[in-house]
């Protein structure tokens, strides 16, 4: 099972790197112009905090060998499902003000 474990770990690393790059582009499209810099900074900070905390998940092995995998897998699945609730921005003009954001579909 070593090959399978390494394959899943590399796929996870690839996914994390991809999401880390996409968060900047999607955040810039999602928020109105007056809040865009603040929103991108807040999302960047949240992703950096997640990157800081992630290496410490390995210490959860002292409680159960599979606990880090269960926790990371469930958090990944939850955030993937929650991302489906975000509004679609393809072909839409970017919102300029907060009042434009109120009428944004989604």
mmCIF file of C-alpha atoms in Angstrom:
data_model
loop_
_atom_site.group_PDB
_atom_site.id
_atom_site.type_symbol
_atom_site.label_atom_id
_atom_site.label_comp_id
_atom_site.label_asym_id
_atom_site.label_seq_id
_atom_site.Cartn_x
_atom_site.Cartn_y
_atom_site.Cartn_z
ATOM 1 C CA UNK A 1 0.000 0.000 0.000
ATOM 2 C CA UNK A 2 3.040 2.282 -0.035
ATOM 3 C CA UNK A 3 2.572 3.175 -3.704
ATOM 4 C CA UNK A 4 -1.112 3.960 -3.156
ATOM 5 C CA UNK A 5 -0.295 6.086 -0.113
ATOM 6 C CA UNK A 6 2.358 8.077 -1.995
ATOM 7 C CA UNK A 7 -0.008 8.541 -4.939
ATOM 8 C CA UNK A 8 -2.742 9.952 -2.707
ATOM 9 C CA UNK A 9 -0.271 12.188 -0.879
ATOM 10 C CA UNK A 10 1.063 13.613 -4.160
ATOM 11 C CA UNK A 11 -2.479 14.178 -5.442
ATOM 12 C CA UNK A 12 -3.250 15.999 -2.197
ATOM 13 C CA UNK A 13 -0.170 18.190 -2.551
ATOM 14 C CA UNK A 14 -1.114 18.998 -6.137
ATOM 15 C CA UNK A 15 -4.667 19.874 -5.089
ATOM 16 C CA UNK A 16 -3.489 22.127 -2.273
ATOM 17 C CA UNK A 17 -1.104 23.961 -4.605
ATOM 18 C CA UNK A 18 -3.837 24.403 -7.191
ATOM 19 C CA UNK A 19 -6.365 25.741 -4.700
ATOM 20 C CA UNK A 20 -3.750 28.046 -3.205
ATOM 21 C CA UNK A 21 -3.237 29.604 -6.662
ATOM 22 C CA UNK A 22 -6.946 29.750 -7.529
ATOM 23 C CA UNK A 23 -7.963 31.469 -4.273
ATOM 24 C CA UNK A 24 -6.407 34.737 -5.463
ATOM 25 C CA UNK A 25 -8.184 34.789 -8.829
ATOM 26 C CA UNK A 26 -11.570 33.700 -7.499
ATOM 27 C CA UNK A 27 -11.510 36.067 -4.534
ATOM 28 C CA UNK A 28 -10.751 38.996 -6.819
ATOM 29 C CA UNK A 29 -13.791 38.136 -8.958
ATOM 30 C CA UNK A 30 -16.149 37.501 -6.074
ATOM 31 C CA UNK A 31 -15.877 40.696 -4.034
ATOM 32 C CA UNK A 32 -16.778 44.243 -5.103
ATOM 33 C CA UNK A 33 -14.047 46.712 -6.000
ATOM 34 C CA UNK A 34 -14.306 48.660 -2.745
ATOM 35 C CA UNK A 35 -13.551 45.508 -0.703
ATOM 36 C CA UNK A 36 -11.352 43.596 -3.145
ATOM 37 C CA UNK A 37 -7.948 44.301 -1.567
ATOM 38 C CA UNK A 38 -9.202 43.596 1.933
ATOM 39 C CA UNK A 39 -10.959 40.382 0.851
ATOM 40 C CA UNK A 40 -7.933 39.047 -1.045
ATOM 41 C CA UNK A 41 -5.748 39.820 1.970
ATOM 42 C CA UNK A 42 -8.142 38.096 4.375
ATOM 43 C CA UNK A 43 -8.396 34.971 2.184
ATOM 44 C CA UNK A 44 -4.626 34.931 1.754
ATOM 45 C CA UNK A 45 -4.173 35.175 5.517
ATOM 46 C CA UNK A 46 -6.623 32.321 6.100
ATOM 47 C CA UNK A 47 -4.829 30.119 3.585
ATOM 48 C CA UNK A 48 -1.438 30.909 5.132
ATOM 49 C CA UNK A 49 -2.745 30.036 8.597
ATOM 50 C CA UNK A 50 -3.930 26.718 7.188
ATOM 51 C CA UNK A 51 -0.463 26.134 5.740
ATOM 52 C CA UNK A 52 1.100 26.861 9.116
ATOM 53 C CA UNK A 53 -1.233 24.508 10.990
ATOM 54 C CA UNK A 54 -1.108 21.617 8.489
ATOM 55 C CA UNK A 55 2.274 20.106 9.503
ATOM 56 C CA UNK A 56 1.063 19.693 13.076
ATOM 57 C CA UNK A 57 -1.694 17.271 12.010
ATOM 58 C CA UNK A 58 0.923 14.504 12.048
ATOM 59 C CA UNK A 59 1.017 14.717 15.855
ATOM 60 C CA UNK A 60 -2.567 13.446 15.942
ATOM 61 C CA UNK A 61 -1.115 9.982 15.220
ATOM 62 C CA UNK A 62 -0.435 9.658 18.940
ATOM 63 C CA UNK A 63 -4.188 9.295 19.469
ATOM 64 C CA UNK A 64 -4.974 7.169 16.408
ATOM 65 C CA UNK A 65 -2.950 6.199 13.336
ATOM 66 C CA UNK A 66 -5.756 7.067 10.956
ATOM 67 C CA UNK A 67 -6.931 10.261 12.695
ATOM 68 C CA UNK A 68 -4.818 12.692 10.582
ATOM 69 C CA UNK A 69 -6.096 11.099 7.380
ATOM 70 C CA UNK A 70 -9.697 11.177 8.552
ATOM 71 C CA UNK A 71 -9.458 14.802 9.664
ATOM 72 C CA UNK A 72 -7.739 16.082 6.522
ATOM 73 C CA UNK A 73 -9.995 14.033 4.238
ATOM 74 C CA UNK A 74 -13.199 15.178 5.917
ATOM 75 C CA UNK A 75 -12.103 18.833 5.956
ATOM 76 C CA UNK A 76 -11.222 18.602 2.262
ATOM 77 C CA UNK A 77 -14.567 17.032 1.381
ATOM 78 C CA UNK A 78 -16.437 19.620 3.462
ATOM 79 C CA UNK A 79 -14.694 22.582 1.840
ATOM 80 C CA UNK A 80 -15.219 21.055 -1.586
ATOM 81 C CA UNK A 81 -18.943 20.778 -0.933
ATOM 82 C CA UNK A 82 -19.121 24.285 0.539
ATOM 83 C CA UNK A 83 -17.431 25.697 -2.558
ATOM 84 C CA UNK A 84 -20.481 24.603 -4.544
ATOM 85 C CA UNK A 85 -22.448 27.290 -2.690
ATOM 86 C CA UNK A 86 -20.270 30.082 -4.117
ATOM 87 C CA UNK A 87 -21.887 32.119 -6.919
ATOM 88 C CA UNK A 88 -20.932 31.572 -10.546
ATOM 89 C CA UNK A 89 -18.990 34.546 -11.930
ATOM 90 C CA UNK A 90 -18.370 33.388 -15.518
ATOM 91 C CA UNK A 91 -19.501 35.992 -18.035
ATOM 92 C CA UNK A 92 -20.714 38.346 -15.317
ATOM 93 C CA UNK A 93 -19.403 41.875 -14.875
ATOM 94 C CA UNK A 94 -17.388 42.326 -11.706
ATOM 95 C CA UNK A 95 -19.347 44.069 -8.933
ATOM 96 C CA UNK A 96 -18.189 47.628 -8.272
ATOM 97 C CA UNK A 97 -20.008 48.465 -5.056
ATOM 98 C CA UNK A 98 -21.538 46.590 -2.164
ATOM 99 C CA UNK A 99 -25.033 47.296 -3.519
ATOM 100 C CA UNK A 100 -24.067 45.568 -6.796
ATOM 101 C CA UNK A 101 -22.916 42.614 -4.737
ATOM 102 C CA UNK A 102 -26.347 42.288 -3.124
ATOM 103 C CA UNK A 103 -27.883 41.499 -6.527
ATOM 104 C CA UNK A 104 -25.090 39.095 -7.558
ATOM 105 C CA UNK A 105 -26.566 35.675 -8.396
ATOM 106 C CA UNK A 106 -25.896 32.914 -5.914
#
